[in-house]
Amino acid sequence: MRKNTGRTRLMLLFLLIMALLVTACGAGGNNANTKADTSQENNQEGNSPASGDTGTAAGEKVKLKFTFWGSPQEKQAVEDAIKAFEAKNPNVTIDSIHIPGTDFLQKLNAMIAGNEAPDLSYSAAWKLKMGEEGLIYNFFDLMKEDPSIKKEDYLQYAWWNWDTDKSAGPYQASVVPSLMYNADLFKEAGVELPPTKAEEAWQWDEFVETAKKLTLDRNGKHPDDPGFDPKNIKQYGVKFSLSWLSYMPLVLSNGGDYLTEDGKEFGLSKPEATEAIQKIADLINVYHVAPSPVQASSIPAPATALQSRKVAMVIDGSWNHLDLSKANINWGVGVLPVLKDYKTFFLGGSLIIFKSSKHPKEAWEFSKFLTDPENVLELHQGLWMPQLKQWYEDPKLVDSWANEELPGRPAGFQDAVMRSTYEHAEPSAENNVRNFVEIDAAVTAGLDQVWLGTKTAAEAMKEVEAKVKPLVKGTYLK
Amino acid sequence: MEPVSSLSVNRAKTKRSSYRNELLGILFALPAILGLLIFTLGPMIYSLYMSFTDYSGSNSPTFIGLDNYTRMFSGEDQYFYKSLGVTLYFVVLSVPTGIIYSFLLAILLNRNIKGKAIFRTVFYLPSIVPIIAISFIWLWLLNPDLGLANEMLRAIGLPGSQWIFGEKSVVPSLALMNLWTTGGTMIIFLAGLQDIPRSLYEAIEIDGGSKLHKLRNITIPMMTPTIFFNLIMGIINGFQVFSQAYVMTSGGPNNASLFYVFYLYREAFQFSRMGSASAIAWVLFIIIMLLTYMVFKTSKKWVYYEGDEAR
């Protein structure tokens, strides 16, 4: 008897605990399910939120959850914009969650899986998958319902699409590849500053010659001098970021592209592209005017590198202008060097609105507000550039963000960065090539060998071509 | 614990108290048991399920059978075999060197030398530094242009190495760096060494044996259980190497340090293929299980347990 009671009691206790646990979990699950169901129904009823069926009546209290990333400065500016939006729309409060970039997708996925998805969010290339999975609104559908905005208002290639007629939105702001330099080093070397007009862009040979004059070993010798010591270079003429952002303008300039024109083949293994890539590799391994990945590992971020005279020129993203304007340095911007034609591109992220949002109408309004340069003007005076055409054409608007008196906008900015990109913009690889993230991983690995000089660009890209063949599925433009 | 008052305790009472003890024992272990069930076993089973699905982390998983696995083994996913090879290479290099190095270190630190405690602390210290910090330190030490490693090689007239920037030298470099962090292994060896009875060494001394005899005939045989334990832990940790690749090399150059877990991470968080990443994780789990099983099998031949003379 006693033996049995002991065992029974034990069993009962166990059961009780398990039962509590199961019900606790179960209850949570049920709630979540109901929530998900209702939101799905909402979506089915009126697939576009702007239709008004699902929109919330004016005056009702609405809370939006918004996830974003960015530097402390960007965070501050975005939070200011949120306050301005809330002041304009007193019924809306925005619960903003700042998540550091490296953890962003992980956290966002966890929120989605827990039915706690935000109403809207910053997003990177992964948004296209979310689009395919039907998690986010098609921007084109939202735009149809709103007469205040049209596709033509935006830069032609500013779109993140997951299909020809389905879009995860235009850039919320843009950045561009940019050539930045330390003017003092040019003066000391007695070299003319980089041109600021696209028509006057350096031909490649001129660029190499200039870079040579700006490269110094520890004895102050230039690469062409006898006794130049390439192992001990004190100051490099130029530093490329070595990512697609930096080599693609040159590939485009030489008539190449990421994919072939019909989108059916990998383009970087074609002669026009490999020639351009080889030219960059030669800067490192033949002319010794640019640091290899090994040497670059001990060179700090662009603004500091220019300031500390490790490099004279940097070709990297224009977001570095902000840091440069804060550093105590006499800096400037020039147009990129060319092989044939001047070609470059805009790039940027976009705001996505989740279909699980209960207040898509307010989310849409907020996304419009935040992508309007007017409301985050401070960020457009150093970190970002606008994505709306008007801001490049209306002199008054141009003056508000690109005035060369602004600390973040050096002399020549309007020609060298704004106009040269606006007038010569091509689609950027990142948001137009299907499977870009995966293709780029293979390309980056292959290019490692090119930059280190163990393989030619043609050899390495031929190998990459075979590897990425199943991933090449054209672009979202066609 | 009920005090046992006399030998005449009746059986029923013993039984009763034994169930009480059983109950108490389970109750006390319950947090750990529940923790295992909820936080380990549950997610594991779920990830096994996910490995048969197409799941991006945000959509709802759709069942696709063995597709994730066939994609890996057929070589359609070009990184699977590559990462497996890289990881095996790392394990083969780092495990034996790590064990030998920390074993020798433990023997040295077991001697009666001045400042023994200080030396022990100094050699153990690196293993309490987070691996991320260690990676950054070594990033500088191994810098081919400015790093201390090449500086020292040049000082004695040897050519420097590309270290983590060379396709051939990256894995050996990381294995070398791994030696620095074997303080934990060393401590276990040290504890094992102190368990060896003095009398055995004295016997050898009486027989006129040398130090080498002591090492070969006493120390090493008596240490085999500890070596065995460290070997298993080394293999498991070796296969799970990740942070070094993440911080120092991003898997490069040209995927030469694309460790298995880094490959898994990339699949999950860069390419948004949670389903496939789960399959990759399960394959790793099975590989580690099989290897551990094999090492266990061979252990009968070389591991000596005291008081187990039948062998």
PDB file of C-alpha atoms in Angstrom, chain B residues 11 17 22 41 43 47 64 67 77 105 113 124 142-143 152 164-165 170 190 197 205 210 214 223 241 250 296:
ATOM      1  CA  ARG B  11      12.406  -3.668   5.165  1.00  0.00           C
ATOM      2  CA  SER B  17      12.338   6.029   2.986  1.00  0.00           C
ATOM      3  CA  GLU B  22      13.574   9.074  -4.785  1.00  0.00           C
ATOM      4  CA  LEU B  41      15.157  18.583 -26.095  1.00  0.00           C
ATOM      5  CA  PRO B  43      14.044  22.845 -29.600  1.00  0.00           C
ATOM      6  CA  SER B  47      14.816  21.619 -35.394  1.00  0.00           C
ATOM      7  CA  ILE B  64       9.848  18.946 -48.375  1.00  0.00           C
ATOM      8  CA  ASP B  67      15.432  17.719 -49.997  1.00  0.00           C
ATOM      9  CA  ASP B  77      25.288  23.010 -52.153  1.00  0.00           C
ATOM     10  CA  LEU B 105      52.515  22.139 -19.865  1.00  0.00           C
ATOM     11  CA  ILE B 113      59.179  25.040  -9.015  1.00  0.00           C
ATOM     12  CA  TYR B 124      45.317  29.389 -17.498  1.00  0.00           C
ATOM     13  CA  LEU B 142      49.239  37.530 -36.940  1.00  0.00           C
ATOM     14  CA  ASN B 143      49.103  40.621 -39.110  1.00  0.00           C
ATOM     15  CA  MET B 152      59.819  37.507 -34.457  1.00  0.00           C
ATOM     16  CA  ILE B 164      45.234  34.034 -41.724  1.00  0.00           C
ATOM     17  CA  PHE B 165      45.418  35.820 -45.075  1.00  0.00           C
ATOM     18  CA  VAL B 170      44.791  30.096 -42.447  1.00  0.00           C
ATOM     19  CA  LEU B 190      47.029  18.929 -13.754  1.00  0.00           C
ATOM     20  CA  PRO B 197      50.097   7.888  -6.255  1.00  0.00           C
ATOM     21  CA  GLU B 205      63.145   5.058  -8.359  1.00  0.00           C
ATOM     22  CA  SER B 210      64.942   7.198 -15.316  1.00  0.00           C
ATOM     23  CA  LYS B 214      58.451   7.353 -15.152  1.00  0.00           C
ATOM     24  CA  MET B 223      46.650   9.613 -17.331  1.00  0.00           C
ATOM     25  CA  VAL B 241      34.701  26.099 -33.982  1.00  0.00           C
ATOM     26  CA  SER B 250      34.692  35.704 -42.430  1.00  0.00           C
ATOM     27  CA  PHE B 296      34.814   5.259 -27.088  1.00  0.00           C
TER      28      PHE B 296
END
